[in-house]
């Protein structure tokens, strides 16, 4: 039996709880929301390019006069675009395509695997490989990235599961995994083909992914090499004329076709600061890149 005084106290407590209930409910909702809406940690495995308030270089202004129609300059420490000009416009990428060719090949093949050349590949830049020559995958990667050899690209592709078609499919799958929205590949060499395209932005993402692989990063920074086979030595000279001549240049990849014009993706390390310069549709890729590099670092002094 509840006494009158106890009953009055109970009713009083119920009244207090009833008045507090909306506040308690609101507080509980805020606590739950804080856990549901809390942002997850960024996926650092992907070479994302995001704005940030803490870039090591200032945003660039007053660019020099260059012929390149498409430009992207990134602060590598933050992935912050320091300068952009038509960087998301689709264009023929030429031999900058070979960066993703190298990524697909390096992912699948053992570097010491020996591959026999099955035919001649007369179209475009090559190192003159002949049917019957035997090379390791590592040697083919050097030919691919140092001398931009089309024959090396085709040999790697035809020895992939599903042959050339399977290799190109893997190139596009890799592009999708990197969230490249304006890139599509139809061949492993970068020769002009309608429907084969990329952008200065997407190629920068591919370059960043390549540079994360220490073996490929070493290859693209190589000025000269010799690929020796039992049949013949092949002397390789890097197509990138800035390597060894412009302070801080560490690679990455050149490209040229009549329709694409000249292209160049370049990693530069000066004053403890790294930038990536991606230019397409140039009439003077090396001169343009030199001027852009000088501008970047003079503007950051």
PDB file of C-alpha atoms in Angstrom:
ATOM      1  CA  UNK A   1       0.000   0.000   0.000  1.00  0.00           C
ATOM      2  CA  UNK A   2       1.381   3.427  -1.000  1.00  0.00           C
ATOM      3  CA  UNK A   3       1.022   6.101   1.654  1.00  0.00           C
ATOM      4  CA  UNK A   4      -0.380   9.522   0.600  1.00  0.00           C
ATOM      5  CA  UNK A   5       2.949  11.312   1.198  1.00  0.00           C
ATOM      6  CA  UNK A   6       4.898   8.685  -0.784  1.00  0.00           C
ATOM      7  CA  UNK A   7       2.296   8.845  -3.521  1.00  0.00           C
ATOM      8  CA  UNK A   8       2.661  12.623  -3.747  1.00  0.00           C
ATOM      9  CA  UNK A   9       6.481  12.266  -4.045  1.00  0.00           C
ATOM     10  CA  UNK A  10       6.131   9.636  -6.763  1.00  0.00           C
ATOM     11  CA  UNK A  11       3.776  11.867  -8.735  1.00  0.00           C
ATOM     12  CA  UNK A  12       6.210  14.759  -8.321  1.00  0.00           C
ATOM     13  CA  UNK A  13       9.163  12.694  -9.673  1.00  0.00           C
ATOM     14  CA  UNK A  14       7.045  11.493 -12.598  1.00  0.00           C
ATOM     15  CA  UNK A  15       6.166  15.097 -13.404  1.00  0.00           C
ATOM     16  CA  UNK A  16       9.843  16.114 -13.317  1.00  0.00           C
ATOM     17  CA  UNK A  17      10.872  13.188 -15.522  1.00  0.00           C
ATOM     18  CA  UNK A  18       8.042  13.969 -17.930  1.00  0.00           C
ATOM     19  CA  UNK A  19       9.252  17.564 -18.271  1.00  0.00           C
ATOM     20  CA  UNK A  20      12.865  16.454 -18.790  1.00  0.00           C
ATOM     21  CA  UNK A  21      12.009  13.723 -21.292  1.00  0.00           C
ATOM     22  CA  UNK A  22      12.230  15.900 -24.461  1.00  0.00           C
ATOM     23  CA  UNK A  23      15.661  17.176 -23.414  1.00  0.00           C
ATOM     24  CA  UNK A  24      16.900  13.661 -22.629  1.00  0.00           C
ATOM     25  CA  UNK A  25      15.597  12.415 -25.972  1.00  0.00           C
ATOM     26  CA  UNK A  26      17.297  15.263 -27.828  1.00  0.00           C
ATOM     27  CA  UNK A  27      20.592  14.629 -26.034  1.00  0.00           C
ATOM     28  CA  UNK A  28      20.441  10.914 -26.851  1.00  0.00           C
ATOM     29  CA  UNK A  29      19.804  11.710 -30.509  1.00  0.00           C
ATOM     30  CA  UNK A  30      22.828  14.018 -30.593  1.00  0.00           C
ATOM     31  CA  UNK A  31      25.044  11.311 -29.092  1.00  0.00           C
ATOM     32  CA  UNK A  32      23.866   8.719 -31.620  1.00  0.00           C
ATOM     33  CA  UNK A  33      24.284  11.170 -34.507  1.00  0.00           C
ATOM     34  CA  UNK A  34      27.822  11.985 -33.465  1.00  0.00           C
ATOM     35  CA  UNK A  35      28.759   8.329 -33.948  1.00  0.00           C
ATOM     36  CA  UNK A  36      26.786   7.839 -37.148  1.00  0.00           C
ATOM     37  CA  UNK A  37      27.967  11.039 -38.830  1.00  0.00           C
ATOM     38  CA  UNK A  38      31.542  10.961 -37.597  1.00  0.00           C
ATOM     39  CA  UNK A  39      33.736  10.991 -40.760  1.00  0.00           C
ATOM     40  CA  UNK A  40      35.813   7.893 -41.343  1.00  0.00           C
ATOM     41  CA  UNK A  41      39.582   8.125 -41.684  1.00  0.00           C
ATOM     42  CA  UNK A  42      40.671   8.994 -45.248  1.00  0.00           C
ATOM     43  CA  UNK A  43      41.758   6.124 -47.488  1.00  0.00           C
ATOM     44  CA  UNK A  44      45.434   6.895 -47.883  1.00  0.00           C
ATOM     45  CA  UNK A  45      45.906   3.933 -50.221  1.00  0.00           C
ATOM     46  CA  UNK A  46      44.461   5.968 -53.090  1.00  0.00           C
ATOM     47  CA  UNK A  47      46.315   8.834 -54.715  1.00  0.00           C
ATOM     48  CA  UNK A  48      43.516  11.318 -54.079  1.00  0.00           C
ATOM     49  CA  UNK A  49      43.885  14.949 -55.043  1.00  0.00           C
ATOM     50  CA  UNK A  50      42.058  17.054 -52.486  1.00  0.00           C
ATOM     51  CA  UNK A  51      42.181  20.705 -51.426  1.00  0.00           C
ATOM     52  CA  UNK A  52      43.695  21.354 -48.018  1.00  0.00           C
ATOM     53  CA  UNK A  53      44.470  24.412 -45.952  1.00  0.00           C
ATOM     54  CA  UNK A  54      48.017  23.285 -45.231  1.00  0.00           C
ATOM     55  CA  UNK A  55      49.881  23.177 -48.522  1.00  0.00           C
ATOM     56  CA  UNK A  56      53.643  23.569 -48.436  1.00  0.00           C
ATOM     57  CA  UNK A  57      53.659  25.820 -51.498  1.00  0.00           C
ATOM     58  CA  UNK A  58      51.545  28.912 -52.176  1.00  0.00           C
ATOM     59  CA  UNK A  59      48.834  28.964 -54.821  1.00  0.00           C
ATOM     60  CA  UNK A  60      50.539  30.110 -58.008  1.00  0.00           C
ATOM     61  CA  UNK A  61      49.664  33.222 -59.967  1.00  0.00           C
ATOM     62  CA  UNK A  62      50.878  35.008 -63.106  1.00  0.00           C
ATOM     63  CA  UNK A  63      51.923  31.880 -65.032  1.00  0.00           C
ATOM     64  CA  UNK A  64      54.577  32.095 -67.737  1.00  0.00           C
ATOM     65  CA  UNK A  65      53.617  31.908 -71.378  1.00  0.00           C
ATOM     66  CA  UNK A  66      53.637  28.257 -72.479  1.00  0.00           C
ATOM     67  CA  UNK A  67      52.205  26.371 -75.431  1.00  0.00           C
ATOM     68  CA  UNK A  68      50.629  23.537 -73.397  1.00  0.00           C
ATOM     69  CA  UNK A  69      46.833  23.557 -73.614  1.00  0.00           C
ATOM     70  CA  UNK A  70      46.299  21.408 -70.521  1.00  0.00           C
ATOM     71  CA  UNK A  71      48.234  21.851 -67.275  1.00  0.00           C
ATOM     72  CA  UNK A  72      48.016  20.595 -63.709  1.00  0.00           C
ATOM     73  CA  UNK A  73      50.588  21.374 -61.011  1.00  0.00           C
ATOM     74  CA  UNK A  74      50.293  19.533 -57.688  1.00  0.00           C
ATOM     75  CA  UNK A  75      51.968  19.976 -54.338  1.00  0.00           C
ATOM     76  CA  UNK A  76      52.922  16.348 -53.665  1.00  0.00           C
ATOM     77  CA  UNK A  77      52.862  16.766 -49.882  1.00  0.00           C
ATOM     78  CA  UNK A  78      49.190  17.662 -49.849  1.00  0.00           C
ATOM     79  CA  UNK A  79      47.872  16.705 -53.320  1.00  0.00           C
ATOM     80  CA  UNK A  80      46.776  20.351 -53.531  1.00  0.00           C
ATOM     81  CA  UNK A  81      46.394  21.753 -57.074  1.00  0.00           C
ATOM     82  CA  UNK A  82      48.670  24.784 -57.209  1.00  0.00           C
ATOM     83  CA  UNK A  83      47.698  25.642 -60.770  1.00  0.00           C
ATOM     84  CA  UNK A  84      45.252  24.190 -63.262  1.00  0.00           C
ATOM     85  CA  UNK A  85      44.374  24.912 -66.872  1.00  0.00           C
ATOM     86  CA  UNK A  86      41.826  22.700 -68.674  1.00  0.00           C
ATOM     87  CA  UNK A  87      43.143  19.823 -66.559  1.00  0.00           C
ATOM     88  CA  UNK A  88      39.984  17.718 -66.870  1.00  0.00           C
ATOM     89  CA  UNK A  89      39.614  18.004 -70.665  1.00  0.00           C
ATOM     90  CA  UNK A  90      39.852  14.692 -72.513  1.00  0.00           C
ATOM     91  CA  UNK A  91      42.742  14.416 -74.935  1.00  0.00           C
ATOM     92  CA  UNK A  92      44.857  11.723 -76.577  1.00  0.00           C
ATOM     93  CA  UNK A  93      47.452  10.824 -73.906  1.00  0.00           C
ATOM     94  CA  UNK A  94      50.087   9.382 -76.275  1.00  0.00           C
ATOM     95  CA  UNK A  95      52.862   7.441 -74.511  1.00  0.00           C
ATOM     96  CA  UNK A  96      51.946   8.702 -71.041  1.00  0.00           C
ATOM     97  CA  UNK A  97      49.591   5.714 -71.401  1.00  0.00           C
ATOM     98  CA  UNK A  98      52.602   3.518 -70.693  1.00  0.00           C
ATOM     99  CA  UNK A  99      52.528   4.478 -67.012  1.00  0.00           C
ATOM    100  CA  UNK A 100      49.443   2.344 -66.503  1.00  0.00           C
ATOM    101  CA  UNK A 101      50.825  -0.276 -68.892  1.00  0.00           C
ATOM    102  CA  UNK A 102      53.747  -0.595 -66.489  1.00  0.00           C
ATOM    103  CA  UNK A 103      51.473  -0.776 -63.439  1.00  0.00           C
ATOM    104  CA  UNK A 104      49.395  -3.606 -64.911  1.00  0.00           C
ATOM    105  CA  UNK A 105      52.468  -5.538 -66.071  1.00  0.00           C
ATOM    106  CA  UNK A 106      54.315  -5.120 -62.778  1.00  0.00           C
ATOM    107  CA  UNK A 107      51.245  -6.267 -60.853  1.00  0.00           C
ATOM    108  CA  UNK A 108      50.896  -9.508 -62.813  1.00  0.00           C
ATOM    109  CA  UNK A 109      54.319 -10.661 -63.994  1.00  0.00           C
ATOM    110  CA  UNK A 110      57.316 -11.793 -61.968  1.00  0.00           C
ATOM    111  CA  UNK A 111      60.163  -9.440 -62.860  1.00  0.00           C
ATOM    112  CA  UNK A 112      62.525 -12.318 -63.675  1.00  0.00           C
ATOM    113  CA  UNK A 113      60.064 -14.072 -65.978  1.00  0.00           C
ATOM    114  CA  UNK A 114      61.594 -14.586 -69.421  1.00  0.00           C
ATOM    115  CA  UNK A 115      59.460 -13.703 -72.426  1.00  0.00           C
ATOM    116  CA  UNK A 116      60.274 -14.607 -76.024  1.00  0.00           C
ATOM    117  CA  UNK A 117      59.564 -12.009 -78.702  1.00  0.00           C
ATOM    118  CA  UNK A 118      57.085 -13.527 -81.152  1.00  0.00           C
ATOM    119  CA  UNK A 119      57.040 -10.896 -83.917  1.00  0.00           C
ATOM    120  CA  UNK A 120      58.309  -7.506 -85.016  1.00  0.00           C
ATOM    121  CA  UNK A 121      56.438  -4.352 -84.029  1.00  0.00           C
ATOM    122  CA  UNK A 122      57.239  -1.671 -86.608  1.00  0.00           C
ATOM    123  CA  UNK A 123      54.809   1.065 -85.503  1.00  0.00           C
ATOM    124  CA  UNK A 124      56.113   3.963 -83.428  1.00  0.00           C
ATOM    125  CA  UNK A 125      59.012   4.233 -80.979  1.00  0.00           C
ATOM    126  CA  UNK A 126      60.797   0.946 -80.279  1.00  0.00           C
ATOM    127  CA  UNK A 127      64.145  -0.591 -79.346  1.00  0.00           C
ATOM    128  CA  UNK A 128      64.262  -2.908 -82.362  1.00  0.00           C
ATOM    129  CA  UNK A 129      63.336  -6.212 -80.734  1.00  0.00           C
ATOM    130  CA  UNK A 130      63.372  -9.132 -83.154  1.00  0.00           C
ATOM    131  CA  UNK A 131      61.406 -12.401 -83.154  1.00  0.00           C
ATOM    132  CA  UNK A 132      63.152 -15.016 -81.031  1.00  0.00           C
ATOM    133  CA  UNK A 133      64.864 -12.581 -78.636  1.00  0.00           C
ATOM    134  CA  UNK A 134      64.409 -13.402 -74.963  1.00  0.00           C
ATOM    135  CA  UNK A 135      64.034 -10.717 -72.286  1.00  0.00           C
ATOM    136  CA  UNK A 136      62.960 -10.573 -68.673  1.00  0.00           C
ATOM    137  CA  UNK A 137      59.884  -8.608 -67.674  1.00  0.00           C
ATOM    138  CA  UNK A 138      62.167  -6.197 -65.816  1.00  0.00           C
ATOM    139  CA  UNK A 139      64.122  -5.522 -69.015  1.00  0.00           C
ATOM    140  CA  UNK A 140      60.877  -4.902 -70.883  1.00  0.00           C
ATOM    141  CA  UNK A 141      59.774  -2.435 -68.196  1.00  0.00           C
ATOM    142  CA  UNK A 142      63.036  -0.518 -68.621  1.00  0.00           C
ATOM    143  CA  UNK A 143      62.502  -0.421 -72.390  1.00  0.00           C
ATOM    144  CA  UNK A 144      58.895   0.661 -71.840  1.00  0.00           C
ATOM    145  CA  UNK A 145      59.536   3.513 -69.402  1.00  0.00           C
ATOM    146  CA  UNK A 146      63.049   4.701 -70.298  1.00  0.00           C
ATOM    147  CA  UNK A 147      62.913   4.638 -74.088  1.00  0.00           C
ATOM    148  CA  UNK A 148      59.097   4.536 -74.348  1.00  0.00           C
ATOM    149  CA  UNK A 149      59.294   1.401 -76.484  1.00  0.00           C
ATOM    150  CA  UNK A 150      56.066   0.365 -78.188  1.00  0.00           C
ATOM    151  CA  UNK A 151      57.427  -3.097 -78.909  1.00  0.00           C
ATOM    152  CA  UNK A 152      57.978  -3.660 -75.174  1.00  0.00           C
ATOM    153  CA  UNK A 153      54.391  -2.576 -74.449  1.00  0.00           C
ATOM    154  CA  UNK A 154      52.953  -4.923 -77.063  1.00  0.00           C
ATOM    155  CA  UNK A 155      55.067  -7.884 -75.904  1.00  0.00           C
ATOM    156  CA  UNK A 156      53.926  -7.448 -72.298  1.00  0.00           C
ATOM    157  CA  UNK A 157      50.306  -7.151 -73.419  1.00  0.00           C
ATOM    158  CA  UNK A 158      50.265 -10.218 -75.641  1.00  0.00           C
ATOM    159  CA  UNK A 159      51.726 -12.390 -72.857  1.00  0.00           C
ATOM    160  CA  UNK A 160      49.026 -11.355 -70.366  1.00  0.00           C
ATOM    161  CA  UNK A 161      46.061 -13.696 -69.694  1.00  0.00           C
ATOM    162  CA  UNK A 162      43.582 -13.057 -72.488  1.00  0.00           C
ATOM    163  CA  UNK A 163      46.312 -11.534 -74.616  1.00  0.00           C
ATOM    164  CA  UNK A 164      46.231  -7.921 -75.723  1.00  0.00           C
ATOM    165  CA  UNK A 165      42.488  -7.601 -75.169  1.00  0.00           C
ATOM    166  CA  UNK A 166      42.792  -8.958 -71.632  1.00  0.00           C
ATOM    167  CA  UNK A 167      45.644  -6.574 -70.918  1.00  0.00           C
ATOM    168  CA  UNK A 168      43.719  -3.517 -72.129  1.00  0.00           C
ATOM    169  CA  UNK A 169      40.756  -4.621 -70.024  1.00  0.00           C
ATOM    170  CA  UNK A 170      43.076  -4.775 -67.000  1.00  0.00           C
ATOM    171  CA  UNK A 171      44.336  -1.258 -67.807  1.00  0.00           C
ATOM    172  CA  UNK A 172      40.785   0.067 -67.693  1.00  0.00           C
ATOM    173  CA  UNK A 173      40.011  -1.850 -64.512  1.00  0.00           C
ATOM    174  CA  UNK A 174      43.058  -0.283 -62.892  1.00  0.00           C
ATOM    175  CA  UNK A 175      41.868   3.142 -64.046  1.00  0.00           C
ATOM    176  CA  UNK A 176      38.465   2.502 -62.478  1.00  0.00           C
ATOM    177  CA  UNK A 177      40.111   1.440 -59.222  1.00  0.00           C
ATOM    178  CA  UNK A 178      41.882   4.801 -59.192  1.00  0.00           C
ATOM    179  CA  UNK A 179      38.525   6.551 -59.744  1.00  0.00           C
ATOM    180  CA  UNK A 180      39.620   8.058 -63.056  1.00  0.00           C
ATOM    181  CA  UNK A 181      36.405   9.433 -64.548  1.00  0.00           C
ATOM    182  CA  UNK A 182      37.813  10.774 -67.809  1.00  0.00           C
ATOM    183  CA  UNK A 183      40.181   8.015 -68.886  1.00  0.00           C
ATOM    184  CA  UNK A 184      39.736   5.109 -71.285  1.00  0.00           C
ATOM    185  CA  UNK A 185      42.395   2.940 -72.885  1.00  0.00           C
ATOM    186  CA  UNK A 186      42.176   0.971 -76.126  1.00  0.00           C
ATOM    187  CA  UNK A 187      45.825  -0.065 -76.514  1.00  0.00           C
ATOM    188  CA  UNK A 188      48.944  -0.481 -74.346  1.00  0.00           C
ATOM    189  CA  UNK A 189      51.154   1.949 -76.282  1.00  0.00           C
ATOM    190  CA  UNK A 190      49.206   5.205 -76.405  1.00  0.00           C
ATOM    191  CA  UNK A 191      49.053   5.397 -80.186  1.00  0.00           C
ATOM    192  CA  UNK A 192      46.133   7.562 -81.300  1.00  0.00           C
ATOM    193  CA  UNK A 193      42.854   5.691 -81.464  1.00  0.00           C
ATOM    194  CA  UNK A 194      39.398   7.234 -81.283  1.00  0.00           C
ATOM    195  CA  UNK A 195      38.001   6.556 -77.823  1.00  0.00           C
ATOM    196  CA  UNK A 196      41.449   6.309 -76.206  1.00  0.00           C
ATOM    197  CA  UNK A 197      41.735   9.346 -73.938  1.00  0.00           C
ATOM    198  CA  UNK A 198      42.778  10.782 -70.592  1.00  0.00           C
ATOM    199  CA  UNK A 199      43.327  14.153 -68.900  1.00  0.00           C
ATOM    200  CA  UNK A 200      46.126  16.052 -67.200  1.00  0.00           C
ATOM    201  CA  UNK A 201      44.391  15.373 -63.877  1.00  0.00           C
ATOM    202  CA  UNK A 202      43.899  11.635 -64.395  1.00  0.00           C
ATOM    203  CA  UNK A 203      47.447  11.172 -65.678  1.00  0.00           C
ATOM    204  CA  UNK A 204      48.713  12.934 -62.555  1.00  0.00           C
ATOM    205  CA  UNK A 205      46.821  10.370 -60.475  1.00  0.00           C
ATOM    206  CA  UNK A 206      48.364   7.535 -62.485  1.00  0.00           C
ATOM    207  CA  UNK A 207      51.831   9.044 -62.047  1.00  0.00           C
ATOM    208  CA  UNK A 208      51.340   9.271 -58.282  1.00  0.00           C
ATOM    209  CA  UNK A 209      50.322   5.608 -58.192  1.00  0.00           C
ATOM    210  CA  UNK A 210      53.376   4.635 -60.248  1.00  0.00           C
ATOM    211  CA  UNK A 211      55.712   6.632 -57.999  1.00  0.00           C
ATOM    212  CA  UNK A 212      54.415   4.751 -54.962  1.00  0.00           C
ATOM    213  CA  UNK A 213      56.054   1.637 -56.438  1.00  0.00           C
ATOM    214  CA  UNK A 214      59.767   1.944 -55.631  1.00  0.00           C
ATOM    215  CA  UNK A 215      60.851  -0.292 -58.526  1.00  0.00           C
ATOM    216  CA  UNK A 216      58.921   1.671 -61.134  1.00  0.00           C
ATOM    217  CA  UNK A 217      59.970   4.972 -59.559  1.00  0.00           C
ATOM    218  CA  UNK A 218      63.589   3.892 -59.972  1.00  0.00           C
ATOM    219  CA  UNK A 219      63.058   2.992 -63.625  1.00  0.00           C
ATOM    220  CA  UNK A 220      61.451   6.313 -64.589  1.00  0.00           C
ATOM    221  CA  UNK A 221      64.361   8.179 -62.995  1.00  0.00           C
ATOM    222  CA  UNK A 222      66.948   6.234 -65.030  1.00  0.00           C
ATOM    223  CA  UNK A 223      68.782   8.286 -67.651  1.00  0.00           C
ATOM    224  CA  UNK A 224      70.555   5.458 -69.503  1.00  0.00           C
ATOM    225  CA  UNK A 225      70.517   1.673 -69.388  1.00  0.00           C
ATOM    226  CA  UNK A 226      71.538  -1.348 -71.432  1.00  0.00           C
ATOM    227  CA  UNK A 227      69.149  -4.243 -71.997  1.00  0.00           C
ATOM    228  CA  UNK A 228      71.277  -7.205 -73.039  1.00  0.00           C
ATOM    229  CA  UNK A 229      69.813 -10.313 -74.626  1.00  0.00           C
ATOM    230  CA  UNK A 230      71.704 -13.367 -75.914  1.00  0.00           C
ATOM    231  CA  UNK A 231      71.096 -11.996 -79.392  1.00  0.00           C
ATOM    232  CA  UNK A 232      71.903  -8.300 -78.995  1.00  0.00           C
ATOM    233  CA  UNK A 233      72.495  -5.471 -76.485  1.00  0.00           C
ATOM    234  CA  UNK A 234      69.919  -2.677 -76.620  1.00  0.00           C
ATOM    235  CA  UNK A 235      71.128   0.723 -75.403  1.00  0.00           C
ATOM    236  CA  UNK A 236      68.361   2.770 -73.798  1.00  0.00           C
ATOM    237  CA  UNK A 237      68.324   6.551 -73.485  1.00  0.00           C
ATOM    238  CA  UNK A 238      65.535   8.214 -71.538  1.00  0.00           C
ATOM    239  CA  UNK A 239      63.288  10.255 -73.802  1.00  0.00           C
ATOM    240  CA  UNK A 240      62.867  12.794 -70.988  1.00  0.00           C
ATOM    241  CA  UNK A 241      65.496  15.417 -71.834  1.00  0.00           C
ATOM    242  CA  UNK A 242      65.088  17.127 -68.448  1.00  0.00           C
ATOM    243  CA  UNK A 243      66.518  14.192 -66.485  1.00  0.00           C
ATOM    244  CA  UNK A 244      70.034  15.029 -65.340  1.00  0.00           C
ATOM    245  CA  UNK A 245      69.814  18.524 -66.844  1.00  0.00           C
ATOM    246  CA  UNK A 246      67.202  20.325 -64.739  1.00  0.00           C
ATOM    247  CA  UNK A 247      67.719  20.416 -60.988  1.00  0.00           C
ATOM    248  CA  UNK A 248      65.420  18.112 -59.053  1.00  0.00           C
ATOM    249  CA  UNK A 249      63.723  16.360 -61.987  1.00  0.00           C
ATOM    250  CA  UNK A 250      63.047  12.694 -61.083  1.00  0.00           C
ATOM    251  CA  UNK A 251      60.901  11.398 -64.006  1.00  0.00           C
ATOM    252  CA  UNK A 252      58.064  10.481 -64.894  1.00  0.00           C
ATOM    253  CA  UNK A 253      56.859   9.983 -68.520  1.00  0.00           C
ATOM    254  CA  UNK A 254      56.866  11.576 -71.941  1.00  0.00           C
ATOM    255  CA  UNK A 255      54.430  11.270 -74.813  1.00  0.00           C
ATOM    256  CA  UNK A 256      53.991  12.440 -78.391  1.00  0.00           C
ATOM    257  CA  UNK A 257      51.777  11.776 -81.391  1.00  0.00           C
ATOM    258  CA  UNK A 258      50.651  14.042 -84.208  1.00  0.00           C
ATOM    259  CA  UNK A 259      47.119  14.275 -82.809  1.00  0.00           C
ATOM    260  CA  UNK A 260      48.053  14.463 -79.128  1.00  0.00           C
ATOM    261  CA  UNK A 261      50.914  16.882 -79.507  1.00  0.00           C
ATOM    262  CA  UNK A 262      53.654  16.710 -76.888  1.00  0.00           C
ATOM    263  CA  UNK A 263      52.988  15.640 -73.316  1.00  0.00           C
ATOM    264  CA  UNK A 264      55.126  15.325 -70.208  1.00  0.00           C
ATOM    265  CA  UNK A 265      54.435  14.304 -66.630  1.00  0.00           C
ATOM    266  CA  UNK A 266      57.297  15.413 -64.364  1.00  0.00           C
ATOM    267  CA  UNK A 267      58.162  14.927 -60.698  1.00  0.00           C
ATOM    268  CA  UNK A 268      60.393  17.679 -59.285  1.00  0.00           C
ATOM    269  CA  UNK A 269      62.090  17.807 -55.885  1.00  0.00           C
ATOM    270  CA  UNK A 270      63.674  21.134 -54.898  1.00  0.00           C
ATOM    271  CA  UNK A 271      64.063  23.013 -51.625  1.00  0.00           C
ATOM    272  CA  UNK A 272      62.638  19.969 -49.785  1.00  0.00           C
ATOM    273  CA  UNK A 273      59.404  20.411 -51.741  1.00  0.00           C
ATOM    274  CA  UNK A 274      58.023  18.045 -54.356  1.00  0.00           C
ATOM    275  CA  UNK A 275      55.656  19.021 -57.141  1.00  0.00           C
ATOM    276  CA  UNK A 276      54.155  17.100 -60.016  1.00  0.00           C
ATOM    277  CA  UNK A 277      53.779  18.921 -63.326  1.00  0.00           C
ATOM    278  CA  UNK A 278      51.368  17.405 -65.848  1.00  0.00           C
ATOM    279  CA  UNK A 279      51.139  19.011 -69.296  1.00  0.00           C
ATOM    280  CA  UNK A 280      49.356  17.854 -72.443  1.00  0.00           C
ATOM    281  CA  UNK A 281      48.856  19.334 -75.893  1.00  0.00           C
ATOM    282  CA  UNK A 282      52.196  21.134 -75.901  1.00  0.00           C
ATOM    283  CA  UNK A 283      54.353  22.263 -78.806  1.00  0.00           C
ATOM    284  CA  UNK A 284      57.475  22.305 -76.607  1.00  0.00           C
ATOM    285  CA  UNK A 285      57.027  19.957 -73.630  1.00  0.00           C
ATOM    286  CA  UNK A 286      60.556  20.340 -72.277  1.00  0.00           C
ATOM    287  CA  UNK A 287      60.680  24.118 -72.681  1.00  0.00           C
ATOM    288  CA  UNK A 288      57.194  24.504 -71.208  1.00  0.00           C
ATOM    289  CA  UNK A 289      58.034  22.309 -68.236  1.00  0.00           C
ATOM    290  CA  UNK A 290      61.317  24.147 -67.593  1.00  0.00           C
ATOM    291  CA  UNK A 291      59.485  27.467 -67.507  1.00  0.00           C
ATOM    292  CA  UNK A 292      56.784  26.087 -65.233  1.00  0.00           C
ATOM    293  CA  UNK A 293      59.344  24.618 -62.810  1.00  0.00           C
ATOM    294  CA  UNK A 294      61.265  27.893 -62.609  1.00  0.00           C
ATOM    295  CA  UNK A 295      57.994  29.747 -62.027  1.00  0.00           C
ATOM    296  CA  UNK A 296      56.857  27.340 -59.297  1.00  0.00           C
ATOM    297  CA  UNK A 297      59.981  27.594 -57.202  1.00  0.00           C
ATOM    298  CA  UNK A 298      60.699  31.272 -57.802  1.00  0.00           C
ATOM    299  CA  UNK A 299      57.132  32.030 -56.715  1.00  0.00           C
ATOM    300  CA  UNK A 300      57.648  30.032 -53.499  1.00  0.00           C
ATOM    301  CA  UNK A 301      60.832  31.854 -52.386  1.00  0.00           C
TER     302      UNK A 301
END
